[in-house]
Coordinates of C-alpha atoms (C1' of nucleotides) in Angstrom, one line a residue:
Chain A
X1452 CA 121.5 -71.4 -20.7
X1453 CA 120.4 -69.0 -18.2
X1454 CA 118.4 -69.9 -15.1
X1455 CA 115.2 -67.1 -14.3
X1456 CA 114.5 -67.0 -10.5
X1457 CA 111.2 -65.2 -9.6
X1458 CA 113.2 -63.8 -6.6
X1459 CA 114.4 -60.4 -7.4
X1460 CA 116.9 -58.4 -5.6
X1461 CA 114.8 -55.5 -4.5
X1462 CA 116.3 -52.1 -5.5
X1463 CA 119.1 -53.5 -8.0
X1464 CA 118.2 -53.0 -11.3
X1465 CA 117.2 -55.6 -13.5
X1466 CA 119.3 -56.5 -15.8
X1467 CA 116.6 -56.6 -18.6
X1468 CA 114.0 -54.6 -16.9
X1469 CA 112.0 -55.6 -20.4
X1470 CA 111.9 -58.2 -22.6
X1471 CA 111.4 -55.4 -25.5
X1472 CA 110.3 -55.5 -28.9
X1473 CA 113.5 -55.1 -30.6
X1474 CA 113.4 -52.0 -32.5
X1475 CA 113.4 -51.4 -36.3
X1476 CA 110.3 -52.0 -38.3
X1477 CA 107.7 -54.8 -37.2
X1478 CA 106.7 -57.2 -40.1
X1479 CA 103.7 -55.4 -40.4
X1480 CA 103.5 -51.5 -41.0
X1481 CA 101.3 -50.0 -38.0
X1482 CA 98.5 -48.2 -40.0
X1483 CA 98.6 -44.2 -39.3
X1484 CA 94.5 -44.3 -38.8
X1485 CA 95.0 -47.4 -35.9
X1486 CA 97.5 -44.6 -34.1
X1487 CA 94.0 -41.8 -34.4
X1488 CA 91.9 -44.8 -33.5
X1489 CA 94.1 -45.1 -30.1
X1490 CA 94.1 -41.0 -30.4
X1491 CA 90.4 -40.5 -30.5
X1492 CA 90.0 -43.8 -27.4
X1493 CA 92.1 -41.7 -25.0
X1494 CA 90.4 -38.1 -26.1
X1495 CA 87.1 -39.6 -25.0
X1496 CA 88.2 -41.3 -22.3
X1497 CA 90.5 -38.4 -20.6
X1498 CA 89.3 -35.1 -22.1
X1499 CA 91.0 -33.1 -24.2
X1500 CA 93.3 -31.7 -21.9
X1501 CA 94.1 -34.6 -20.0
X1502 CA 94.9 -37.2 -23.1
X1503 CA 98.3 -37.7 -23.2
X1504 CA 101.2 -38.8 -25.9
X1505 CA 102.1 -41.8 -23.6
X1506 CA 98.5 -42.8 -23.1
X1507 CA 97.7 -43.1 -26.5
X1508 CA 100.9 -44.9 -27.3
X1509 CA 100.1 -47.4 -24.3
X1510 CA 96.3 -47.9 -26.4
X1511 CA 97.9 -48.4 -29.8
X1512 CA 100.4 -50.6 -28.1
X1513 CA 103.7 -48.9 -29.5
X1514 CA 106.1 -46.1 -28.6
X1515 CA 105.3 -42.7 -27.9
X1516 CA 107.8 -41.6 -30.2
X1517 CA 106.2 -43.5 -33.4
X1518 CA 103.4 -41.5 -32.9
X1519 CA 105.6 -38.2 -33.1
X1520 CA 107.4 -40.1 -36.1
X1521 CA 104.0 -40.4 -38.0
X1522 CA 102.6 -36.9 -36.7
X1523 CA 104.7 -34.1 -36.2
X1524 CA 103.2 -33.2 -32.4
X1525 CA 99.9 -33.7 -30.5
X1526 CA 98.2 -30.8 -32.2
X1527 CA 98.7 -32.2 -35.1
X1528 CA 97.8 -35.5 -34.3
X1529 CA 94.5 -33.6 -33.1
X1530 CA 93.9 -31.9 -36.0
X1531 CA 94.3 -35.1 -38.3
X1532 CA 92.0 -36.7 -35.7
X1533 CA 88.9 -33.7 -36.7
X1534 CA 89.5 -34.2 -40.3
X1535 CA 89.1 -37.3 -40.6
X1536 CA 85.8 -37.1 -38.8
X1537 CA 84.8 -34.4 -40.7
X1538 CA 85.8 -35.8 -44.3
X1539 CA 83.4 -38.5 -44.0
X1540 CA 80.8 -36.5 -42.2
X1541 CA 80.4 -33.6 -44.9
X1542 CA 79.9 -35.6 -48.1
X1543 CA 77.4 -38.1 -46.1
X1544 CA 75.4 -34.6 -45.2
X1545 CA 75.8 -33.6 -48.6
X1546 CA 74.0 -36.8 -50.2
X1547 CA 71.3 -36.4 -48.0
X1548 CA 70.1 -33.1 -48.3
X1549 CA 70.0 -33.9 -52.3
X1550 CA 67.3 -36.2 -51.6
X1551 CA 63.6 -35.4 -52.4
X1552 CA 61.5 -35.4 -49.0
X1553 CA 59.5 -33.2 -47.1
X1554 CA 61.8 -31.2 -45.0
X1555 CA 60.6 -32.6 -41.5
X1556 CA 62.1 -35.6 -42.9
X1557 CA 64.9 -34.8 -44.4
X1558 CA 65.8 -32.9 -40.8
X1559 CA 65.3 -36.2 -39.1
X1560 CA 67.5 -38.0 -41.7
X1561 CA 70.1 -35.6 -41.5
X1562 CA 70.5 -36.0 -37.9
X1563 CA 70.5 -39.5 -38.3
X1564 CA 73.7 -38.8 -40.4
X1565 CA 75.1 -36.2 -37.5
X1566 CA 74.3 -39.0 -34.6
X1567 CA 76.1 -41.6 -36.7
X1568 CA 79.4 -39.9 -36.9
X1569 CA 78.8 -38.3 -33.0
X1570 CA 77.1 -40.9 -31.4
X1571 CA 79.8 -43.2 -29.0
X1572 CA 82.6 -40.6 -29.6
X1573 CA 82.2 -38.2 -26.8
X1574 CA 85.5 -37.1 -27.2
X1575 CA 85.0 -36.0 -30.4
X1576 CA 81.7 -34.1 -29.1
X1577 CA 83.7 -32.3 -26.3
X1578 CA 85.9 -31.4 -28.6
X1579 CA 83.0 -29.4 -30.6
X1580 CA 82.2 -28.1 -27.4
X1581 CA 84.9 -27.2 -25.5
X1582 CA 87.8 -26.6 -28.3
X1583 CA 85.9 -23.8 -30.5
X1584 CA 86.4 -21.5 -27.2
X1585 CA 89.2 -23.0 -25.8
X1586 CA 91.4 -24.8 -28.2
X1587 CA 94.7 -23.4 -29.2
X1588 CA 94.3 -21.3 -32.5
X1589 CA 95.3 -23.6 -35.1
X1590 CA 92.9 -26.2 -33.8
X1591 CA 90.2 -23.7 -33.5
X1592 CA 91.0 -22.4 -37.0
X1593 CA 90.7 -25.8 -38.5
X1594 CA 87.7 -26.3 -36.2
X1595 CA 85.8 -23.1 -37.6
X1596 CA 86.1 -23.7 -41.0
X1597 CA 84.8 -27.4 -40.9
X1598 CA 82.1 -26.3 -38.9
X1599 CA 81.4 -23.3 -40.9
X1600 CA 80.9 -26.0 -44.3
X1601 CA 78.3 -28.0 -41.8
X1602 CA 76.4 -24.9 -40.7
X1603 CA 76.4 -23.6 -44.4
X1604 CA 75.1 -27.1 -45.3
X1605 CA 72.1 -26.9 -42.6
X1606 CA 71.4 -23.3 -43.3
X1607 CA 70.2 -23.7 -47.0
X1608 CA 68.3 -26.3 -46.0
X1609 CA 66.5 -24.1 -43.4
X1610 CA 66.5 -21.6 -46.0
X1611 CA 64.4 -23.7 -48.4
X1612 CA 62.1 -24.8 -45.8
X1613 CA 60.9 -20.9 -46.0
X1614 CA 60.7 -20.6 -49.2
X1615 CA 58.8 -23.8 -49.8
X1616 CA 56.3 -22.5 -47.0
X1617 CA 57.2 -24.9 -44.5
X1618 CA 59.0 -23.1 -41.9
X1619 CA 58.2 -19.6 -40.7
X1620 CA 59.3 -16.6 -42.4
X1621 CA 60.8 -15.0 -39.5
X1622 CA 63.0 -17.6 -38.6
X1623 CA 66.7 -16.2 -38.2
X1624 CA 68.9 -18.7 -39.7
X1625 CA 72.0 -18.4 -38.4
X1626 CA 70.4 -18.9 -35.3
X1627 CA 68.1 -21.7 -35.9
X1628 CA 70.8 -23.5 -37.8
X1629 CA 73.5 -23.4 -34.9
X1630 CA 70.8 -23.9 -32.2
X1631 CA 69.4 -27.3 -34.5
X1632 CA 73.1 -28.7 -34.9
X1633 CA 74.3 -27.8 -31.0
X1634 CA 71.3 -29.0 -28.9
X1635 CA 71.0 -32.3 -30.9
X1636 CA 75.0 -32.5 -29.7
X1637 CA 74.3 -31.8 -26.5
X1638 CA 70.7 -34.6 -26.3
X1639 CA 74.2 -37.1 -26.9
X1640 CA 75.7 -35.8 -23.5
X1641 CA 72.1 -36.7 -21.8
X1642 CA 72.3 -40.1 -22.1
X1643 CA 74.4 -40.7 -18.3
X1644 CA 71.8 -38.2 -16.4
X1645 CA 68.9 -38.9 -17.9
X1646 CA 69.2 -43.0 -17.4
X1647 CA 69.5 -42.5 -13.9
X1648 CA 66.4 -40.5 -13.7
X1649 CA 64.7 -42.8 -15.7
X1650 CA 65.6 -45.8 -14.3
X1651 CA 63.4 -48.5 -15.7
X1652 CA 64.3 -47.1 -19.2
X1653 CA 67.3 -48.5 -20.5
X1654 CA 69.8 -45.6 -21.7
X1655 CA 69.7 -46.7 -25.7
X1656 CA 66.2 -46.3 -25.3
X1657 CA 66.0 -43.2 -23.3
X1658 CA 67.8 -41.5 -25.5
X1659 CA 66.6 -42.3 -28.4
X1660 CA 62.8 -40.9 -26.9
X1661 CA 64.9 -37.9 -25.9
X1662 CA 66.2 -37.2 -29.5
X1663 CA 62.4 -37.6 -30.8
X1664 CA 61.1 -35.2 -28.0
X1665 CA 63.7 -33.0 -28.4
X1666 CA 63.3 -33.1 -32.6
X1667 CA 59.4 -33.0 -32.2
X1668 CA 59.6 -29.7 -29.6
X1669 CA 62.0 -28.1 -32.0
X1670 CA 59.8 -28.3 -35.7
X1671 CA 56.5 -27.6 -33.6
X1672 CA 59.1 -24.2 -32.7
X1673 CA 60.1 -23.4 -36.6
X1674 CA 56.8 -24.9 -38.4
X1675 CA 54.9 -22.6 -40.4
X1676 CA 52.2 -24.8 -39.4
X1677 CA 52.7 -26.3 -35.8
X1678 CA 49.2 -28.2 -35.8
X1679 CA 50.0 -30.0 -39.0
X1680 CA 49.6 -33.7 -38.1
X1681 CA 53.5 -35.0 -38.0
X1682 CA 53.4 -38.1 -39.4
X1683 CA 55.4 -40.6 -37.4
X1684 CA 59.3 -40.7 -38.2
X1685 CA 61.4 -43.8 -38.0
X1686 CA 64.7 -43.8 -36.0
X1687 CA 67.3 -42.8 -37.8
X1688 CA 69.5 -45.1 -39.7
X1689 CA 72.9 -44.0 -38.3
X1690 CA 75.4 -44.1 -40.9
X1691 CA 78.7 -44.9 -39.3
X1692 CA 82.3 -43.1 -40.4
Chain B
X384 CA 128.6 -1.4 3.3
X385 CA 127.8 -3.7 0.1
X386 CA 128.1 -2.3 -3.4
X387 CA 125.8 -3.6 -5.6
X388 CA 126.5 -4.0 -9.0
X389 CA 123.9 -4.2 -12.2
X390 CA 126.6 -6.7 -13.5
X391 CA 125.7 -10.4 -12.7
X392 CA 127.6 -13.2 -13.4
X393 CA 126.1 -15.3 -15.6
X394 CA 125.1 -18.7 -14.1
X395 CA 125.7 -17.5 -11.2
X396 CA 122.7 -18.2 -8.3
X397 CA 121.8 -14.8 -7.6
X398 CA 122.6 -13.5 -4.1
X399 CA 119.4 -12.6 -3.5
X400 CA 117.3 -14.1 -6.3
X401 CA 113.5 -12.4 -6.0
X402 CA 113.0 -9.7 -3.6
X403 CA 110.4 -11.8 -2.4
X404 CA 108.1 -10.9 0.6
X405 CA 108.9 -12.0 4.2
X406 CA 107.1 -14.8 5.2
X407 CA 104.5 -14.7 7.7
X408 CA 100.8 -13.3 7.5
X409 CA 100.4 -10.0 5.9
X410 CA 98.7 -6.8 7.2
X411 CA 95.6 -7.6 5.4
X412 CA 94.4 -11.6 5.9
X413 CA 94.0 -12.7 2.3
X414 CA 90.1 -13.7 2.1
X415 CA 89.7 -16.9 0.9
X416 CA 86.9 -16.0 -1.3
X417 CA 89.3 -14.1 -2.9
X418 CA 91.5 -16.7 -3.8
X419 CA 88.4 -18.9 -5.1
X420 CA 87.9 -16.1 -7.7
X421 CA 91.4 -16.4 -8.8
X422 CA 90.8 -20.2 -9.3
X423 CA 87.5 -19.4 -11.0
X424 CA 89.1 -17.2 -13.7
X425 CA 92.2 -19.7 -14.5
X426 CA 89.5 -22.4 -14.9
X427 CA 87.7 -20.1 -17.3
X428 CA 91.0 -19.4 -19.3
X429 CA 92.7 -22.6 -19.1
X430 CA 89.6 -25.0 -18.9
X431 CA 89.1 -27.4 -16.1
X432 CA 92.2 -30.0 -16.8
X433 CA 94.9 -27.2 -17.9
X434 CA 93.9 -25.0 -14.5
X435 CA 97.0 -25.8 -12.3
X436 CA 97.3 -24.5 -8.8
X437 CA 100.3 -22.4 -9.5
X438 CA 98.8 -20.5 -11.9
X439 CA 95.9 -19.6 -9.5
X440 CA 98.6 -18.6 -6.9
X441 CA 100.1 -16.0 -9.4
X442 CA 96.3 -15.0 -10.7
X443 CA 95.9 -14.3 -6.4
X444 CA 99.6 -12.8 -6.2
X445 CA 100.1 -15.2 -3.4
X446 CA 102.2 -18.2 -2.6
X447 CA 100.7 -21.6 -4.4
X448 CA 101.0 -23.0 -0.4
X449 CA 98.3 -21.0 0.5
X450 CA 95.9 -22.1 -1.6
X451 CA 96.8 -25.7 0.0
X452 CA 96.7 -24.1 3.5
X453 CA 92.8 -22.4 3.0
X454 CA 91.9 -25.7 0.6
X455 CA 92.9 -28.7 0.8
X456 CA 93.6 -30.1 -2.5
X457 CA 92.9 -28.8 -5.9
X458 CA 89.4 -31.0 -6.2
X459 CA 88.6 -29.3 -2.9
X460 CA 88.9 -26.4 -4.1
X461 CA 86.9 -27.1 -7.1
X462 CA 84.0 -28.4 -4.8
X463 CA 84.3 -25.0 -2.9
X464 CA 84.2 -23.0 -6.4
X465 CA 80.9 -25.0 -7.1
X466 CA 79.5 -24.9 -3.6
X467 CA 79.9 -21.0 -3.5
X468 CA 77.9 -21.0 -7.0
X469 CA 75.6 -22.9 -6.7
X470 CA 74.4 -21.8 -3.2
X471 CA 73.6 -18.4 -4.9
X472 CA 71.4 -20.1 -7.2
X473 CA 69.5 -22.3 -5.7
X474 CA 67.9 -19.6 -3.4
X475 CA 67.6 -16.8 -6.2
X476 CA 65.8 -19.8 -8.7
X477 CA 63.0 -20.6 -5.4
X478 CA 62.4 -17.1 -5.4
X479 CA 61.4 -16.3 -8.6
X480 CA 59.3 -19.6 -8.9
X481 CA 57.0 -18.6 -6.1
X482 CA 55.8 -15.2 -8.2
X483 CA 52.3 -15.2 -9.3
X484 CA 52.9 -14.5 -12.9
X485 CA 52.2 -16.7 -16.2
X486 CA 53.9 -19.5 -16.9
X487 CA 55.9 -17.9 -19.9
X488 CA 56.7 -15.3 -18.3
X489 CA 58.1 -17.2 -15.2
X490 CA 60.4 -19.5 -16.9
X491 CA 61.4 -16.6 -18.8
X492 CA 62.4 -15.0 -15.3
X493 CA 64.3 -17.9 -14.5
X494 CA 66.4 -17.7 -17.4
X495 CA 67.4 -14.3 -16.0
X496 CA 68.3 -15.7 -12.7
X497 CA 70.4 -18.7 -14.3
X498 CA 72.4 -16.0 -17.0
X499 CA 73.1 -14.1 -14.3
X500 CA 75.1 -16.6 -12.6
X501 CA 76.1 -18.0 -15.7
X502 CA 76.8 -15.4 -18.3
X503 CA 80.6 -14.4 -17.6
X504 CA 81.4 -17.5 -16.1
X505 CA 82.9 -19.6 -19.3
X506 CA 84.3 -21.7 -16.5
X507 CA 81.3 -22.3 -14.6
X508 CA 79.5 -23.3 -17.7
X509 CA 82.5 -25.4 -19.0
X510 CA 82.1 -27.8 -15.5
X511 CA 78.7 -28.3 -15.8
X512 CA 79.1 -29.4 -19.0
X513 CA 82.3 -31.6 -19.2
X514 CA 82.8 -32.4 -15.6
X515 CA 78.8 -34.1 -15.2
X516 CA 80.8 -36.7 -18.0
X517 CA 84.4 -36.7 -17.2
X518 CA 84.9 -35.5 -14.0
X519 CA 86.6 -37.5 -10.4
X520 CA 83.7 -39.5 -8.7
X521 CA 83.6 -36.7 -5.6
X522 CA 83.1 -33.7 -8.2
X523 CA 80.3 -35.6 -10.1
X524 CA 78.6 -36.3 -6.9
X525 CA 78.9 -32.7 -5.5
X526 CA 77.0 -31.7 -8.6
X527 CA 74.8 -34.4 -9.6
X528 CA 73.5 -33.3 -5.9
X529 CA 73.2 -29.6 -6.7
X530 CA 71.7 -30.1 -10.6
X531 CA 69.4 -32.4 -8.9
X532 CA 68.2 -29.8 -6.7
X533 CA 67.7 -27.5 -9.6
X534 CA 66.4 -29.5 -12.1
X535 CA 63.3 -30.9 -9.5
X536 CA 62.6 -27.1 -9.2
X537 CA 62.3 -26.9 -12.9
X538 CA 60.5 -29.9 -13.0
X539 CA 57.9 -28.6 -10.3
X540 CA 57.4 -25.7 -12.7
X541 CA 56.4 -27.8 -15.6
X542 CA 54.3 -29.9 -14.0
X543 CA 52.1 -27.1 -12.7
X544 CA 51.8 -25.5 -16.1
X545 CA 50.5 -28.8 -17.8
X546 CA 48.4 -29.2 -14.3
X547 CA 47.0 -25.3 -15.5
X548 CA 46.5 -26.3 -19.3
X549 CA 49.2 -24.0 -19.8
X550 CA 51.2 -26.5 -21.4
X551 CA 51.1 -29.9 -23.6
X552 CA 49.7 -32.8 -21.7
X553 CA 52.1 -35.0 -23.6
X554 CA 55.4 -33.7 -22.1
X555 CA 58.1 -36.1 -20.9
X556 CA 59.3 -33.8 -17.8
X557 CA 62.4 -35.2 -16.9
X558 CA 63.4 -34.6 -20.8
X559 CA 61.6 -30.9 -21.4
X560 CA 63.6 -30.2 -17.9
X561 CA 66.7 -31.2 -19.0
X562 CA 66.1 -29.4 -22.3
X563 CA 65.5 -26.4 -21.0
X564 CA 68.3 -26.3 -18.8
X565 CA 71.2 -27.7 -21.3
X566 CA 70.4 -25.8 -24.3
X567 CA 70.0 -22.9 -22.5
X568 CA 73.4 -22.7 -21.0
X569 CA 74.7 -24.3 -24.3
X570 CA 73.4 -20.6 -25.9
X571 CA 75.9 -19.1 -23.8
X572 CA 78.3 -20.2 -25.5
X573 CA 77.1 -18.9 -29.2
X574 CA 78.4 -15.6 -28.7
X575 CA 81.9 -15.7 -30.0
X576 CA 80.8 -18.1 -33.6
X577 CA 77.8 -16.0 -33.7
X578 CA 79.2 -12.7 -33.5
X579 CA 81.4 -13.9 -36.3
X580 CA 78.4 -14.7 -38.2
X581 CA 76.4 -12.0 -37.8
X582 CA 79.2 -9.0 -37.9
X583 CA 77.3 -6.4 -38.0
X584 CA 75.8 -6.6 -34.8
X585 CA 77.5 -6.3 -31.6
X586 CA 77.9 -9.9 -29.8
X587 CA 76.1 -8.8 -26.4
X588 CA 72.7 -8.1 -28.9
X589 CA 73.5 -10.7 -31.0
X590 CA 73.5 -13.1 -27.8
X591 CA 69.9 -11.4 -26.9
X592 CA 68.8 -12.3 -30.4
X593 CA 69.0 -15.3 -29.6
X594 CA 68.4 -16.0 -26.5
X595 CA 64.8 -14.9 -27.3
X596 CA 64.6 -16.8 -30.4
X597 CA 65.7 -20.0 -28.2
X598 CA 63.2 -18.8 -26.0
X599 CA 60.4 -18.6 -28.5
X600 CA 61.1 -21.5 -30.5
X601 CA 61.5 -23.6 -27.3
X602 CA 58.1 -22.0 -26.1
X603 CA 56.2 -22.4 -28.9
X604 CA 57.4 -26.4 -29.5
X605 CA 55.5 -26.7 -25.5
X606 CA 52.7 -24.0 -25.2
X607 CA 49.0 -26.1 -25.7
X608 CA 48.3 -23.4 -27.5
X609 CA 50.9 -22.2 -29.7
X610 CA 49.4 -19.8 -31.9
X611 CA 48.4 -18.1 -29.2
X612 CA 49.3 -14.1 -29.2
X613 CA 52.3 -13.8 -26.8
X614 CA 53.1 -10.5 -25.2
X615 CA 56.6 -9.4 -25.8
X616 CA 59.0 -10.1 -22.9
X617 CA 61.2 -7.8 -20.9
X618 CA 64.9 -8.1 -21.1
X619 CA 65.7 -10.5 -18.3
X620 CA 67.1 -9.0 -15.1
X621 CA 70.5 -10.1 -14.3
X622 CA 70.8 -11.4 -10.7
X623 CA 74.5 -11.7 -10.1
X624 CA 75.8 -14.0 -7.9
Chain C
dG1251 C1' 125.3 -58.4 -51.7
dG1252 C1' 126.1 -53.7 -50.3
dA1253 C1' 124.0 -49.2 -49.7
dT1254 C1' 119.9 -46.6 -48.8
dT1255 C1' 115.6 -45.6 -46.9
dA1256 C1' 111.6 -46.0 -44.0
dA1257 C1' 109.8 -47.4 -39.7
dT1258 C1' 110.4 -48.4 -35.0
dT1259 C1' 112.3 -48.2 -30.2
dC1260 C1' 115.4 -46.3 -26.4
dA1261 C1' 117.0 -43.0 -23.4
dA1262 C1' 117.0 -38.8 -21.9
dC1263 C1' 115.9 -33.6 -21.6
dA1264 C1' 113.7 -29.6 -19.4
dA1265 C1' 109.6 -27.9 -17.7
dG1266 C1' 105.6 -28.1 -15.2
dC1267 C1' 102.6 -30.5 -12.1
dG1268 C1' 100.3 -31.5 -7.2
dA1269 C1' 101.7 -31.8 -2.8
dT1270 C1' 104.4 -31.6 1.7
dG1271 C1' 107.1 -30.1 5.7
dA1272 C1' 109.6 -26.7 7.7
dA1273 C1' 110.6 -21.9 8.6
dA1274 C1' 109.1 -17.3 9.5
dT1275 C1' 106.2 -13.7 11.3
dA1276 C1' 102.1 -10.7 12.8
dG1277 C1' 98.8 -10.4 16.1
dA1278 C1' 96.2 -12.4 20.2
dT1279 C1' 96.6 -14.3 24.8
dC1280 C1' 98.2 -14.6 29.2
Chain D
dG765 C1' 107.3 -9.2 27.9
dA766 C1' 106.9 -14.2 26.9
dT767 C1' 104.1 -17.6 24.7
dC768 C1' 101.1 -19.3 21.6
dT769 C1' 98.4 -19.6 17.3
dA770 C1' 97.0 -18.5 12.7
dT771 C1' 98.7 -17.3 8.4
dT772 C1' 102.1 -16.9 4.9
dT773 C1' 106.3 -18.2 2.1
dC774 C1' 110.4 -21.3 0.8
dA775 C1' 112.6 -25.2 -0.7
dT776 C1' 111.9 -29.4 -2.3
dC777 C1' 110.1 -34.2 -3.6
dG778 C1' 108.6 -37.5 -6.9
dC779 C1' 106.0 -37.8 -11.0
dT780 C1' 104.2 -36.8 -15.7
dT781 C1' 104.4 -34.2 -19.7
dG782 C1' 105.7 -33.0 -24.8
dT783 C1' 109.5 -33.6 -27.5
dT784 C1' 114.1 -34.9 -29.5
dG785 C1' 118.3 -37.4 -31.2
dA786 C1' 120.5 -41.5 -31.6
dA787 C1' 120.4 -46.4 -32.2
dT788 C1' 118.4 -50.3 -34.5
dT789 C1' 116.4 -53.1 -38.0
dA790 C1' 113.4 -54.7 -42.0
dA791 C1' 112.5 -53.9 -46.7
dT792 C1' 114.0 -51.8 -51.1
dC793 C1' 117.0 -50.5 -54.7
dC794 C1' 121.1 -50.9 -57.6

DNA sequence: GGATTAATTCAACAAGCGATGAAATAGATC
DNA sequence: GATCTATTTCATCGCTTGTTGAATTAATCC
C-alpha cells in the first residue's frame, strides 16, 4: 500500500500530477445544453472576445476537448448558444402580440417578454451589441436573420398602432422599431451606473423605474395623443427561457 | 564580392531574413499621438479584447517595443486613447452649454459636439459601451471619472430647462441624463442594419433620418408642452476632435 | 461474450499574446 | 572629437489560445 507524504520534491514531477477522471464515458451523459449553460456563464463574465474553450470547460467541469467533441469549434458553439436564445424568445413574442390589448400595453408586455430572455445575461446583450458589427460573418449572418424575424415582429405591431390611430402617422418604422428594441437593451446595461448614482435605491429597483421612465418618455414620443391619461402599467411579468 | 542568388534553400534560416531597418531613432521622431491613432483604429477593427499590441505596431509601421517604450502597458495606452478623447470633449460640450439659445435647440447642439467626437470612432463607442461593464478596475475608473464629468454637465442642462418650464416637472434626471446620452451613441451604431433596411437611401442620410427622429421622439416624450410647434433644426455641426 | 459505437480525457501542436532586456544609433552636450 | 541620452529595433521568454489525434472506457448490439 502506498504511503502519501505532503512533502513534495520541488521541481521533480509528480508522479500522478492528477488524480484524473479516468476517461471513457461518465455514468451519466453530460447534457449538450449544461456545456452552453457553462458557454453563455463565461460569455458574460469575460466578453465575447475574451471567453475561452478552456474557461468554459473549467465551468462545465469537463475537458476542453468534449466541448469540441459535441460542437465542432467555438463559433459554433456560439452560434448554437444565439439559437437557442432566440428559439424560445421568438414564439414567446409571437403569443403575445396575438393578444387583444390596447397597444401601450401590449408594448409593455412585450418588453416584459424581451427583459425576461435579456435580463441577467449580459453576455448575451453584448453580443447583440457588439457582434452585429464585429462578429465574424457567419455569426453576424446568423445574428441578422434572427434579429431581422424580431424587428419584423415589432414592426407590424408599430404598424397597427397607426392604423388603429394610436400612434402618429409619420412615424418611420424601421426606425422606431430598432430604436424601441435597442434602447430598452441598452436601460439593461444601466443598472451598474445608475445604482451608484442613486445610492439609496437598490439596483432591482432602479431599474426597474428606469425601464418605466424610459417606456413612458418613449410612447409620450410616438403617441398620436401624448396627453391621453396613461393608465398605470404593472411590471412586467418576465417570462424566463 | 557576394553573389546573390534568387534560389534559397528551403528550411534554410535566411542569411539575412527581412531587410529590416537599423536600429536606433529615425530622422523623423515618431509622434506618439501618432501611434495612439494606430491603436485607436485596431481597437475599432478588432474590438477592445482582440486589439493586440502587435497589430498596432504594424498599423504604426513601427517596432511593437515602441509602443511599450512611449506607453507603458497596453491598459496604459488604452487610458491615454481615452484621456486624449475625452479631453476634446469635455471643453467643446462646456462651450456649447453656455449659449443663449432654447433649450431644444441646445441639446440639439450638443448632440453635434458628442457625433463629432463620436461618429467614425466604432472603437470609441465600443469602450464606452462594453468597457463601463467589463472592463480592468483602472479603465472603469479612468472613465467612470470622465462620464461623470459629462453626464453632471447634461444633468445641469436638464435641470435648468425644468427650472424654465421648458421641460416636465416630473423628470427623474439622473435617468433622462443617462438616456440621452446612451441611446444617442447607441444610434450610432444603426447605420450598417439600417442602411440594409432602408436600401434605397444612402446610410450617411439614413443615419440623419434618424438621428432627428431619435431627436424628436426623445424631445417630444420630455418637452411640457409637446404639441407645441417646433422649428425645424439645422444639421448639427460636426466638431472633430 | 465479442465486436462496435458513442462519449470522454490526455497530450501535444503551432501560433499568437504581453512583456522584457539588451543592442544599436542619431543627435545633443561638453 | 568623446560622451551621453533619447529613441528605435531585435531576440526572446513564458503563457494562453484554438484545435487535433490517439487512447480509453461504458453502453449497445449481435
Amino acid at each position: 500500500m502506498p504511503q502519501y507524504s505532503t512533502v513534495v520534491e520541488i521541481g521533480a514531477p509528480l508522479p500522478h500530477p492528477a488524480p484524473s477522471r479516468p476517461r471513457g464515458p461518465k455514468a451519466t451523459k453530460v447534457d449538450p445544453s449544461h456545456l452552453l449553460d457553462a458557454a453563455q456563464a463565461v460569455f458574460a463574465r469575460e466578453g465575447v472576445q475574451g471567453a475561452s474553450i478552456r474557461a468554459m470547460a473549467r465551468e462545465a467541469g469537463c475537458d476542453p476537448s468534449l466541448l469540441y467533441y459535441h460542437f465542432e469549434s467555438k463559433e459554433r458553439m456560439f452560434a448554437a448558444l444565439l439559437e437557442r436564445k432566440f428559439s424560445s424568445l421568438t414564439p414567446a413574442l409571437l403569443e403575445v402580440v396575438e393578444r387583444p390589448l390596447p397597444l401601450r400595453e401590449k408594448l409593455w408586455s412585450v418588453l416584459g417578454v424581451i427583459g425576461g430572455h435579456v435580463k441577467n445575461d449580459a453576455g448575451f446583450r453584448a453580443v447583440v451589441r457588439g457582434q452585429i458589427v464585429s462578429g465574424t460573418e457567419s455569426v453576424r449572418a446568423t445574428l441578422a436573420t434572427r434579429l431581422k424575424g424580431i424587428q419584423q415582429i415589432l414592426a407590424r405591431l408599430f404598424a397597427q398602432g397607426i392604423a388603429s390611430g394610436e400612434l402618429r402617422p409619420d412615424l418611420v418604422i424601421p426606425v422606431i422599431t430598432f430604436l424601441f428594441a435597442r434602447t430598452y437593451m441598452e436601460i439593461q446595461d444601466l443598472i451598474p451606473i445608475l445604482s451608484e448614482r442613486m445610492a439609496r435605491i437598490p439596483p432591482a429597483q432602479a431599474l426597474a423605474m428606469a425601464e418605466l421612465e424610459w417606456f413612458n418618455l418613449f410612447w409620450r414620443g410616438i403617441a398620436a395623443d401624448p396627453l391621453a391619461p396613461c393608465p398605470p402599467l404593472p411590471f412586467p411579468k418576465e417570462i424566463h427561457p
